[in-house]
PDB file of C-alpha atoms in Angstrom:
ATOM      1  CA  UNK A   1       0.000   0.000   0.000  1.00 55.00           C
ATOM      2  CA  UNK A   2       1.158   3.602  -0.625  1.00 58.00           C
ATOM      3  CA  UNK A   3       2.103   5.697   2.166  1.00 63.00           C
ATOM      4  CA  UNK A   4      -0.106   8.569   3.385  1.00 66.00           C
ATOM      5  CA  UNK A   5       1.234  11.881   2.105  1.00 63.00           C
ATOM      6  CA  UNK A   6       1.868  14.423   5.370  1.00 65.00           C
ATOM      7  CA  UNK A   7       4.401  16.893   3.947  1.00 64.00           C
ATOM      8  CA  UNK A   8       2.113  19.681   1.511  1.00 66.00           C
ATOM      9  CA  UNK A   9       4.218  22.037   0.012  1.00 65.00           C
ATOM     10  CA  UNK A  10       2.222  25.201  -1.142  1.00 69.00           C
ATOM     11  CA  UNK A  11       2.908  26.441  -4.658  1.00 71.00           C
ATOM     12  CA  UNK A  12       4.844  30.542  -3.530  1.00 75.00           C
ATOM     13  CA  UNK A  13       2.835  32.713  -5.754  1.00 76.00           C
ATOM     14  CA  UNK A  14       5.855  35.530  -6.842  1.00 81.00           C
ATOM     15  CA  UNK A  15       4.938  39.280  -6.633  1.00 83.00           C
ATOM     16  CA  UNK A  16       4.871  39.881 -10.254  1.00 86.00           C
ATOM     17  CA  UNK A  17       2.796  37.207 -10.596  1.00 85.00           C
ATOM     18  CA  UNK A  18       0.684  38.453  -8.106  1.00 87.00           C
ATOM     19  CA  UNK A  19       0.327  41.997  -9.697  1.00 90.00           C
ATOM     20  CA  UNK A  20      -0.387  40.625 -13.184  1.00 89.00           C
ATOM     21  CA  UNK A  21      -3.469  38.219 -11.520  1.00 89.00           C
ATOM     22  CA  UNK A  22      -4.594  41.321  -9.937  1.00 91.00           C
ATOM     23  CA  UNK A  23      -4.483  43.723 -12.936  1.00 92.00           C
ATOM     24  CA  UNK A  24      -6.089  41.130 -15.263  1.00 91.00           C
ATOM     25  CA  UNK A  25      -8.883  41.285 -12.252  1.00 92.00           C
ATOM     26  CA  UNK A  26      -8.914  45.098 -12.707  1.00 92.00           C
ATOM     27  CA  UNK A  27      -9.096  44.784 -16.429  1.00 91.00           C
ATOM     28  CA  UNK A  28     -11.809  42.100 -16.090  1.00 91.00           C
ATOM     29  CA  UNK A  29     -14.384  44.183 -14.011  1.00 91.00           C
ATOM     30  CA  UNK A  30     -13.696  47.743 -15.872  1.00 89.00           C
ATOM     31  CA  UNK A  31     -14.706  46.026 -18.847  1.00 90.00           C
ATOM     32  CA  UNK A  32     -17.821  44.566 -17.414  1.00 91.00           C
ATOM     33  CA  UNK A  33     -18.658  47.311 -15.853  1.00 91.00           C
ATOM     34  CA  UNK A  34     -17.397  50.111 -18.818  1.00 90.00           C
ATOM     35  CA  UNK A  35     -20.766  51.798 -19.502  1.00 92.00           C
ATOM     36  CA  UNK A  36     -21.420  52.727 -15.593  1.00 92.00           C
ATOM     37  CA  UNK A  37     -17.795  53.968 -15.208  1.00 91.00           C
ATOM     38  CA  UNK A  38     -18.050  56.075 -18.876  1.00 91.00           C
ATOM     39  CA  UNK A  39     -21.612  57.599 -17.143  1.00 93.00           C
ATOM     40  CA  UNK A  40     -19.945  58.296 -13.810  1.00 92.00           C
ATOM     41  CA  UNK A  41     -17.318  60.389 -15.058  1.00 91.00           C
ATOM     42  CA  UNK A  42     -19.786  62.236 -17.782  1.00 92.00           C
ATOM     43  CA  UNK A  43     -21.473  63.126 -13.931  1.00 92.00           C
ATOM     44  CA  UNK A  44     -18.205  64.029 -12.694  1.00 90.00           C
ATOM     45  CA  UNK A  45     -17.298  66.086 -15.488  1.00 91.00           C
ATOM     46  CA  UNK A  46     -20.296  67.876 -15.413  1.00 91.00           C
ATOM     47  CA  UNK A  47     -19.668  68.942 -11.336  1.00 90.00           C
ATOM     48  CA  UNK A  48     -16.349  70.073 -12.114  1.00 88.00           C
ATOM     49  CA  UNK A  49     -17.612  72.501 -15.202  1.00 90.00           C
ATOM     50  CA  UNK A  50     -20.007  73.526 -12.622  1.00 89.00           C
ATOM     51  CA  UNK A  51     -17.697  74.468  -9.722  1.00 88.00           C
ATOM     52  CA  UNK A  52     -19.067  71.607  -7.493  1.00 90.00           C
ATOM     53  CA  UNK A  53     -16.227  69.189  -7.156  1.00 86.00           C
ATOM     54  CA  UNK A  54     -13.971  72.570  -5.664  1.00 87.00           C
ATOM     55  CA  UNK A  55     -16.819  73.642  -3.115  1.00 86.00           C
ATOM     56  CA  UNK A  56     -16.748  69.914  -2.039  1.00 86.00           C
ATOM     57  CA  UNK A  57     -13.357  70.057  -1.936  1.00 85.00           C
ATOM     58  CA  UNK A  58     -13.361  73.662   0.108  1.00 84.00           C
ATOM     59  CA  UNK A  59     -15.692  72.189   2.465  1.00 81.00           C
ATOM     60  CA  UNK A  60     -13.796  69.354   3.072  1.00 82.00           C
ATOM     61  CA  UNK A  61     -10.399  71.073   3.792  1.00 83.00           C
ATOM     62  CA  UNK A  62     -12.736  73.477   6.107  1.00 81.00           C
ATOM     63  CA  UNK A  63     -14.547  70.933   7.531  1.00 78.00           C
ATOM     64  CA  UNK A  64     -14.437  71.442  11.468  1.00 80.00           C
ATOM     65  CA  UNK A  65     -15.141  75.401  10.840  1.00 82.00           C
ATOM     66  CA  UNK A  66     -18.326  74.748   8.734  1.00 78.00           C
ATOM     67  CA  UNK A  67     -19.455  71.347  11.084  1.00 80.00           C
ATOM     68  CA  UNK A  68     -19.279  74.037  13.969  1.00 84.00           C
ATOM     69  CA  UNK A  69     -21.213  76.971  11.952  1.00 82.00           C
ATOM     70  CA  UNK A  70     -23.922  73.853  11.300  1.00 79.00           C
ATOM     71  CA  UNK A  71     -23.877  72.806  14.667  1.00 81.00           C
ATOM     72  CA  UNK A  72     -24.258  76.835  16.238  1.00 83.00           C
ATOM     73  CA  UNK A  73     -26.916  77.625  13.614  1.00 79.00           C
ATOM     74  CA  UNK A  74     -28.866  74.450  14.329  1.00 77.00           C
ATOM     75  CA  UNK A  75     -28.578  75.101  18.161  1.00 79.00           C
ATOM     76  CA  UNK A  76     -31.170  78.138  18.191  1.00 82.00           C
ATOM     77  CA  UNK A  77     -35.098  78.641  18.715  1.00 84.00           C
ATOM     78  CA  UNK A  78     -35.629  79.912  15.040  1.00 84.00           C
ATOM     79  CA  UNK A  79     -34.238  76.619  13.282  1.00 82.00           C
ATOM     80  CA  UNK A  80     -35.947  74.343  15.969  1.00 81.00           C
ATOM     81  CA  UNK A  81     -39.598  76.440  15.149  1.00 85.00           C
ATOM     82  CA  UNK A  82     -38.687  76.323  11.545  1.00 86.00           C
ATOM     83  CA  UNK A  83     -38.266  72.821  11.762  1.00 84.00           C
ATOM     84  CA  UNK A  84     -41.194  72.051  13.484  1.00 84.00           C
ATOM     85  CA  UNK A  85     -43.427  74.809  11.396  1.00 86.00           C
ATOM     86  CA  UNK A  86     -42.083  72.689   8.412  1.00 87.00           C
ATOM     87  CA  UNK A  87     -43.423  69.196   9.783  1.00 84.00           C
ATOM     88  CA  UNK A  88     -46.379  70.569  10.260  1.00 82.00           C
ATOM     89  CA  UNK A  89     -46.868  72.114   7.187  1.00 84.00           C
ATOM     90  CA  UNK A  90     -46.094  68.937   5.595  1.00 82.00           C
ATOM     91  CA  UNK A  91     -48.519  66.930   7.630  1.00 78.00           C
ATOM     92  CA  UNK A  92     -51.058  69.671   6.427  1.00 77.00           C
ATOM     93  CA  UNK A  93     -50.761  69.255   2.991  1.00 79.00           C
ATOM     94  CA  UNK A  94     -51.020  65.453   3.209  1.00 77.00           C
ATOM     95  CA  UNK A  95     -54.386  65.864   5.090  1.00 76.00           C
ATOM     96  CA  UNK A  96     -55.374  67.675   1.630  1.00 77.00           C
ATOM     97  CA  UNK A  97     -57.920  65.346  -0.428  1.00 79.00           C
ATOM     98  CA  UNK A  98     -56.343  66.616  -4.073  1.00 77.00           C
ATOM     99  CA  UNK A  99     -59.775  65.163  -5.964  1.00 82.00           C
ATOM    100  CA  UNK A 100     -61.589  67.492  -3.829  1.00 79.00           C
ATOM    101  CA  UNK A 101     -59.711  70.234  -4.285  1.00 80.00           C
ATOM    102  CA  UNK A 102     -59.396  70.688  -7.963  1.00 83.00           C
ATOM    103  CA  UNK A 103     -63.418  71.546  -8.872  1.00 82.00           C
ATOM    104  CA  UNK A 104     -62.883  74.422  -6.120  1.00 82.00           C
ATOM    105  CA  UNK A 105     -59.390  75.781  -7.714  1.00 85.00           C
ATOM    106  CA  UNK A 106     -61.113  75.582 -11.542  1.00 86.00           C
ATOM    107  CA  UNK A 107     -64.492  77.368  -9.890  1.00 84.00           C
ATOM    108  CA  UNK A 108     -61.868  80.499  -8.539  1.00 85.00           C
ATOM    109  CA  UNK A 109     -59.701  80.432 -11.917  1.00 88.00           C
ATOM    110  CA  UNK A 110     -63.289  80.729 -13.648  1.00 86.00           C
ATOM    111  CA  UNK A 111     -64.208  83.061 -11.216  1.00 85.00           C
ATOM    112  CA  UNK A 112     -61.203  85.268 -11.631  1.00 86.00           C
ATOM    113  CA  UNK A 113     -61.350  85.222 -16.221  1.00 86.00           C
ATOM    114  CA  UNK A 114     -64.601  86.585 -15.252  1.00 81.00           C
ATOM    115  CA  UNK A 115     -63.510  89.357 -13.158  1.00 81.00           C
ATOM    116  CA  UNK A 116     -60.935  90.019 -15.710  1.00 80.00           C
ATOM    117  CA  UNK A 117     -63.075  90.570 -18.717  1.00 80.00           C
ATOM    118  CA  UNK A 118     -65.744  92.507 -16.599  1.00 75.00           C
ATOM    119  CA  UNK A 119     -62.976  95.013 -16.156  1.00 71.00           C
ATOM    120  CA  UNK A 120     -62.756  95.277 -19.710  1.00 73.00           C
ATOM    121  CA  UNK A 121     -65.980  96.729 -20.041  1.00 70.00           C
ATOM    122  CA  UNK A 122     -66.676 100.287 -19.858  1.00 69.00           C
ATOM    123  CA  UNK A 123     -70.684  99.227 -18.960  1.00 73.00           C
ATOM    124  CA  UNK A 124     -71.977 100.578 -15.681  1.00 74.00           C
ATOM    125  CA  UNK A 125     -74.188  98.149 -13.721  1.00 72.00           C
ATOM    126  CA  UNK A 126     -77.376  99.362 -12.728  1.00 78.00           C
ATOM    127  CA  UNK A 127     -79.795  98.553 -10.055  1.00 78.00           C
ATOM    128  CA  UNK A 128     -81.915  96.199 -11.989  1.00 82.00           C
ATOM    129  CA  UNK A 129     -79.401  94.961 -13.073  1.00 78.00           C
ATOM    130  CA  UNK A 130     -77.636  93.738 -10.135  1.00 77.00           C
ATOM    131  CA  UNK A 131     -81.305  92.939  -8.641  1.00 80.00           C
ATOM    132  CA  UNK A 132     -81.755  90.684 -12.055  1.00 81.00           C
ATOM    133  CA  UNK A 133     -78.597  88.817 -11.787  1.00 79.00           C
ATOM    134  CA  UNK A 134     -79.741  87.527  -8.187  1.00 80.00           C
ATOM    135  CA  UNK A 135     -82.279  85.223 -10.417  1.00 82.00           C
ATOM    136  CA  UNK A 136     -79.495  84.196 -12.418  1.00 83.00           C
ATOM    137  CA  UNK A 137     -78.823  80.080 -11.698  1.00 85.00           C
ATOM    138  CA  UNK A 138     -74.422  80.489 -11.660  1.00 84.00           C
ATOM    139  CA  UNK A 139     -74.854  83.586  -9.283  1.00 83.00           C
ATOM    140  CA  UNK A 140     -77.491  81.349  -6.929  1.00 85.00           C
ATOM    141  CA  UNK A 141     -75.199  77.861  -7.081  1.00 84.00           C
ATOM    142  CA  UNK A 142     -72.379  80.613  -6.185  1.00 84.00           C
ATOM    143  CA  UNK A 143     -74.037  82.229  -3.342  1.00 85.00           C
ATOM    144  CA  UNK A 144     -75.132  78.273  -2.421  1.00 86.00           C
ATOM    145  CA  UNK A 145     -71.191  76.764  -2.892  1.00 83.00           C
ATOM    146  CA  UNK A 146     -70.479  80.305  -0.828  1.00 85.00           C
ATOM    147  CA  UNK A 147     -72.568  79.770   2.299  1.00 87.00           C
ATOM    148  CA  UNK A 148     -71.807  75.792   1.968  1.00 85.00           C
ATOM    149  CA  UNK A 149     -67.955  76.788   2.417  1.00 82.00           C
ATOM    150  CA  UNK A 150     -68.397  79.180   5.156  1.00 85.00           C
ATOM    151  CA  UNK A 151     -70.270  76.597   6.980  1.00 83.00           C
ATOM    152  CA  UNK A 152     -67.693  73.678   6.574  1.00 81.00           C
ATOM    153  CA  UNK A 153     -65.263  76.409   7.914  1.00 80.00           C
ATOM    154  CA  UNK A 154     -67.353  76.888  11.624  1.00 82.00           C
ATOM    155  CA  UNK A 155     -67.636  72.718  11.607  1.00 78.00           C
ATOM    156  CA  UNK A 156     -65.719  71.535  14.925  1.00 77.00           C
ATOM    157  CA  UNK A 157     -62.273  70.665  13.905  1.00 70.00           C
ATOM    158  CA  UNK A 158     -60.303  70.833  16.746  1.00 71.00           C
ATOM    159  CA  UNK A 159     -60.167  66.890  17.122  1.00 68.00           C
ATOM    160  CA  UNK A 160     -57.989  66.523  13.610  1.00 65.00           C
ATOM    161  CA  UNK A 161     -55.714  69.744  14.498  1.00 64.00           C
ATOM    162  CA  UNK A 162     -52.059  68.883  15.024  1.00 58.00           C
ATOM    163  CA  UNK A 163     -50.591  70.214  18.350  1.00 54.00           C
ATOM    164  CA  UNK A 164     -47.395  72.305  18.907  1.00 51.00           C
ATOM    165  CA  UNK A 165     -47.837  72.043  22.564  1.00 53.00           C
ATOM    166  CA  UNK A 166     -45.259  70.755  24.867  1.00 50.00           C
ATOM    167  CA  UNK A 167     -45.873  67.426  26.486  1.00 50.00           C
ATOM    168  CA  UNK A 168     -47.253  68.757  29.958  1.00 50.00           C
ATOM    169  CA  UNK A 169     -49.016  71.531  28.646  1.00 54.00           C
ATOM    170  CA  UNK A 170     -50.883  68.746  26.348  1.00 50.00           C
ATOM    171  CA  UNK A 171     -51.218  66.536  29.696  1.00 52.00           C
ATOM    172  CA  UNK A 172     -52.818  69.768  31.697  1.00 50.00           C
ATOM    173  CA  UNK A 173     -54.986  70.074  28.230  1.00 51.00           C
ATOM    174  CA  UNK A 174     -56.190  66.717  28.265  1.00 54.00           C
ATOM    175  CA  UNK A 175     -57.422  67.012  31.442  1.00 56.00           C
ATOM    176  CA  UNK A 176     -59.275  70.137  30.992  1.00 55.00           C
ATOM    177  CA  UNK A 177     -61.178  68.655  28.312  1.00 55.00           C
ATOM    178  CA  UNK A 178     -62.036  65.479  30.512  1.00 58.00           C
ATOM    179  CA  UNK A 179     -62.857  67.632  33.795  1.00 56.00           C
ATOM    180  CA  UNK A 180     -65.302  69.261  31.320  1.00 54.00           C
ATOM    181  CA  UNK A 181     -66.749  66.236  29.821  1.00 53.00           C
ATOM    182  CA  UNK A 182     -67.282  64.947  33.142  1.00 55.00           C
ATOM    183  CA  UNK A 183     -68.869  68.304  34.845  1.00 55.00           C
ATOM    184  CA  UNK A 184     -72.452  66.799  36.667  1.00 49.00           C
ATOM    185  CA  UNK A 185     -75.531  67.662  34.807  1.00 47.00           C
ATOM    186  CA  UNK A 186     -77.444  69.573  37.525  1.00 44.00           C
ATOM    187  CA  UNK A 187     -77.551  72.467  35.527  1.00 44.00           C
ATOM    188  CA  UNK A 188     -79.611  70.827  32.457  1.00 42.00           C
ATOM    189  CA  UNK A 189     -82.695  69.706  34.848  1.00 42.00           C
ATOM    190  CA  UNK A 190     -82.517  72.856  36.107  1.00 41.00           C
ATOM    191  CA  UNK A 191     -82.561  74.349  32.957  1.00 42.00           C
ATOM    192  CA  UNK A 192     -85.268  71.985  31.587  1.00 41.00           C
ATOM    193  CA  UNK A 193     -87.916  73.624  33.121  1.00 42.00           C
ATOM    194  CA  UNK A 194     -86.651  77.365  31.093  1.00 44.00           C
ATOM    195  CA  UNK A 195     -88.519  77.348  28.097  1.00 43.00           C
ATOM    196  CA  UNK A 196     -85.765  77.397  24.914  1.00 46.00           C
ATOM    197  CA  UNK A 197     -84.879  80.304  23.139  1.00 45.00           C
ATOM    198  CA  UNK A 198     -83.010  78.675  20.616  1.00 48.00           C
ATOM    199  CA  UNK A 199     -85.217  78.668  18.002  1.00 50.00           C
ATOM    200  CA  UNK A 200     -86.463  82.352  18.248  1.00 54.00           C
ATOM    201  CA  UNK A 201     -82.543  83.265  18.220  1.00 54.00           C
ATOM    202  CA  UNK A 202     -81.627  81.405  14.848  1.00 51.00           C
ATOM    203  CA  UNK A 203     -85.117  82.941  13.425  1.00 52.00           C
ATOM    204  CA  UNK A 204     -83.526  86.272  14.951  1.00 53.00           C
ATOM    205  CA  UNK A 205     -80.078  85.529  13.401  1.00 52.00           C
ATOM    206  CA  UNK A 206     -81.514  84.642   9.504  1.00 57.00           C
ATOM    207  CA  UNK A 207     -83.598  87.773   9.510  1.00 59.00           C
ATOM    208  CA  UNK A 208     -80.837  89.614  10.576  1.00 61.00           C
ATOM    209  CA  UNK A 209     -78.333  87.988   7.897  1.00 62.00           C
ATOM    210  CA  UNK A 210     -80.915  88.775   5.251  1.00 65.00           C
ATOM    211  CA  UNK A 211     -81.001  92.507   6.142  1.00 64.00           C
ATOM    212  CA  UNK A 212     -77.728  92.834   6.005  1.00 63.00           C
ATOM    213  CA  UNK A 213     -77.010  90.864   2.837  1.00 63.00           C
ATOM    214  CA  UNK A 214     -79.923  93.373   1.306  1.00 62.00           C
ATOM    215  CA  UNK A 215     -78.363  96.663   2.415  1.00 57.00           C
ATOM    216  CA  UNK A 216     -74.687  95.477   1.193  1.00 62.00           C
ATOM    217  CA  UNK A 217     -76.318  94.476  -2.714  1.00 59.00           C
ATOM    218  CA  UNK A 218     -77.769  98.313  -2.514  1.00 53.00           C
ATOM    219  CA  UNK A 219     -74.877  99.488  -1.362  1.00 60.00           C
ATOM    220  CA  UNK A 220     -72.239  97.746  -3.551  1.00 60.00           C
ATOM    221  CA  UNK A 221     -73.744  99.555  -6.997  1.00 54.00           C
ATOM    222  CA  UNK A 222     -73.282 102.895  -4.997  1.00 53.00           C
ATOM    223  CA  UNK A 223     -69.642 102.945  -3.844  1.00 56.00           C
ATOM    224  CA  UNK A 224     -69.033 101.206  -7.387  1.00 52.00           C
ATOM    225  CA  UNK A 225     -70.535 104.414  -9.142  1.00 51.00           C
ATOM    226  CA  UNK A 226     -68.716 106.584  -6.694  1.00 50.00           C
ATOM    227  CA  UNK A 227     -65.656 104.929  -7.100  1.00 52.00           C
ATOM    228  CA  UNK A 228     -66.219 105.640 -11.450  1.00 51.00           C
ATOM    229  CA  UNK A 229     -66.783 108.964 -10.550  1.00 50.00           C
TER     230      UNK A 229
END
């Protein structure tokens, strides 16, 4: 039987041999690889037309002056409120419902070509006029999407508002709303036997809104005239 072999002797690799195995490595993943490293310099190129690659460079030579300027001006009320103003602002435009909101921007930009050829017309507006164009159906679903919006605005939307509060001034809020909420209701059974005024104060309200709305169409054709004048 043949003997077991314990003695392995490792091939020595020599140092130009080395080199060569590495630069045919080199050589083997630049040309794999040729159309990323032909874009990346066409992007490199383009930074130092530009003046990029030296303000990099500046910054980097400079860097423990401008990491301390970034540092001071990041330490300071303003650029904390900014910051936060700037969350919020984003969390308020992602609350926007986009679908919703492009009949109402195409009803203003129609609103607003309107105004601008109405300028264009040397035509004063007389009172029958103005009292005619009450009957007209764009002016009523106007005055109707008008008084629609102005009620969605006085809805109750204090539960979807975003807070800037600090955490114990939102605590101490919290439980103002719940010491509130859980006030005893003596005062309704007293007040049940007080007749409600509630209805003779809305009728009071209306009547009043459609006085005012009446004087402000008379007076609108006035101050225009005036105005001409």
């Amino acid at each position: 039987m043949a003997k077991a072999t314990k003695v392995i002797n490792r091939i020595s690799i020599s140092d130009e041999e080395r080199r060569r195995i590495e630069l045919e490595d080199i050589e083997r993943t630049l040309l794999e690889n040729k159309e990323v490293i032909k874009e990346t310099f066409e992007v490199m190129k383009g930074m130092q037309d530009r003046g990029i690659l030296s303000m990099v460079n500046s910054l980097l030579k400079e860097g423990d002056k401008v990491l301390n300027i970034l540092v001071n001006t990041a330490d300071t009320p303003e650029t904390a409120n900014t910051l936060k103003n700037l969350l919020l602002i984003l969390g308020t435009l992602g609350t926007l419902n986009v679908q919703q909101l492009e009949p109402l921007i195409l009803k203003i930009n129609s609103g607003i070509a309107r105004v601008a050829e109405a300028d264009k017309t040397p035509e004063k507006p007389s009172y029958l006029a103005l009292l005619r164009s009450l009957n007209d159906q764009e002016v009523k679903q106007a005055m109707t999407f008008l008084m629609t919006f102005i009620k969605g605005m006085g809805g109750d939307t204090s539960d979807l508002e975003r807070t800037t509060q600090l955490p114990e001034n939102q605590h101490l809020h919290k439980t103002n709303e719940t010491a509130e909420i859980e006030r005893p209701t003596s005062r309704k059974s007293y007040g049940s036997s007080i007749p409600s005024k509630s209805g003779s104060d809305k009728k009071r309200k209306n009547s009043w809104f459609w006085i005012a709305a009446g004087v402000s169409l008379v007076t609108i054709p006035l101050t225009l005239s005036k105005s001409r004048k």
